Coordinates of C-alpha atoms in Angstrom, one line a residue:
X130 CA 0.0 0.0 0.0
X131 CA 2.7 2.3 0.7
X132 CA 4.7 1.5 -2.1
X133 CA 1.0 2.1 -4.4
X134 CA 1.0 5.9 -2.3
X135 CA 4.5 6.9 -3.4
X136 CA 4.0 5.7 -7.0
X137 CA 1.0 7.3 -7.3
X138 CA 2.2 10.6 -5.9
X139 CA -1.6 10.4 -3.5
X140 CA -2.2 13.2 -1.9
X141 CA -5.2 12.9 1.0
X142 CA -7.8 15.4 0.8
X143 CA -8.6 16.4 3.7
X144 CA -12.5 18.1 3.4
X145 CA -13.1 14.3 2.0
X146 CA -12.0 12.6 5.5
X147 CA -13.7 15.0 7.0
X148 CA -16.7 14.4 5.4
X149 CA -16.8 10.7 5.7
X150 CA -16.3 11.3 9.3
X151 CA -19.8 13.0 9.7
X152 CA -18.9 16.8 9.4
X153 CA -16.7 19.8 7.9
X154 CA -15.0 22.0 10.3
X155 CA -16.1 24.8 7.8
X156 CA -18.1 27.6 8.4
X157 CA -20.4 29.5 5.5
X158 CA -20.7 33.5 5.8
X159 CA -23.5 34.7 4.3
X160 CA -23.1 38.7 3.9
X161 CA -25.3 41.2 1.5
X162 CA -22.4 43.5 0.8
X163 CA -18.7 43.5 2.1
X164 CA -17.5 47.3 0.4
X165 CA -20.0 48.3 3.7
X166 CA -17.5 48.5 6.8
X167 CA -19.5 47.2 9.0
X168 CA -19.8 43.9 7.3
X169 CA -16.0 43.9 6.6
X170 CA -15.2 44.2 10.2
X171 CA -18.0 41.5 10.5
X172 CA -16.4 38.9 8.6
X173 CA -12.8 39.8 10.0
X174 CA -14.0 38.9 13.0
X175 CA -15.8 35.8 12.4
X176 CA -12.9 34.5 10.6
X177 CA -10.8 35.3 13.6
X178 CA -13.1 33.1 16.1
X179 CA -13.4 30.7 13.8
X180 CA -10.1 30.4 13.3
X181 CA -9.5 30.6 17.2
X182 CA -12.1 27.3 17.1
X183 CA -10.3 25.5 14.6
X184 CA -13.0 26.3 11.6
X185 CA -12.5 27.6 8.3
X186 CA -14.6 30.6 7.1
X187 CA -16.5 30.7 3.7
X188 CA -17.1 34.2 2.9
X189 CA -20.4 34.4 0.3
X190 CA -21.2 37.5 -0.9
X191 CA -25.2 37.8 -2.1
X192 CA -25.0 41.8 -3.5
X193 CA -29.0 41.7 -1.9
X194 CA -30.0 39.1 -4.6
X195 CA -32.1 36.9 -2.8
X196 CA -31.6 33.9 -5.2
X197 CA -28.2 34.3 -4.6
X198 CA -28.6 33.9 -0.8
X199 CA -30.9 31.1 -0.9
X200 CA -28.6 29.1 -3.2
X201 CA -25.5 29.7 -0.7
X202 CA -27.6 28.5 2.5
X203 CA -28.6 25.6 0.6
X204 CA -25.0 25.0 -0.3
X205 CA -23.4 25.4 3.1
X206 CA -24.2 22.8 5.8
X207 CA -22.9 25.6 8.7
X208 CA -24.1 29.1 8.1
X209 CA -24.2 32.5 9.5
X210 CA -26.2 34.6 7.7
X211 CA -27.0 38.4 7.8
X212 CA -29.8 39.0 5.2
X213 CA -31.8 42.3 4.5
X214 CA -34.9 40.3 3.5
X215 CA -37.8 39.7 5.7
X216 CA -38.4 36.0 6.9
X217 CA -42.1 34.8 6.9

């Protein structure tokens, strides 16, 4: 097997072994607009404690389409989302 590694030049991927483990140790950021301050200073710091936690941040930027936000929280399994639009 380790001969069959070397040859092969394999290479682990590591979101894969996480995954068949049960879970990701990434996190999804959902944000409407990052040229806004606030929201860059947002996503610093959530980057910063996830970090800190020993997650990896996925910074998704919607530009207030609302398609576009749905799509990301239906792509990311772990989400934090600040969203301008009204939830029924």
């Amino acid at each position: 097997m380790e001969a069959a590694i070397r040859q092969l030049d394999y290479r682990g991927n590591s979101l894969a072994r996480r995954l068949s483990k049960g879970g990701s140790e990434t996190l999804g950021l959902v944000l409407p607009d990052i040229t806004n301050p606030f929201f860059a200073e947002l996503a610093d710091a959530a980057e910063e404690a996830a970090s800190a936690h020993g997650y990896s941040l996925v910074l998704c930027i919607t530009r207030n389409h609302p398609d576009k936000e749905s799509q990301f929280i239906r792509w990311l399994s772990w989400i934090i989302a600040v969203t301008a639009w009204r939830v029924a």
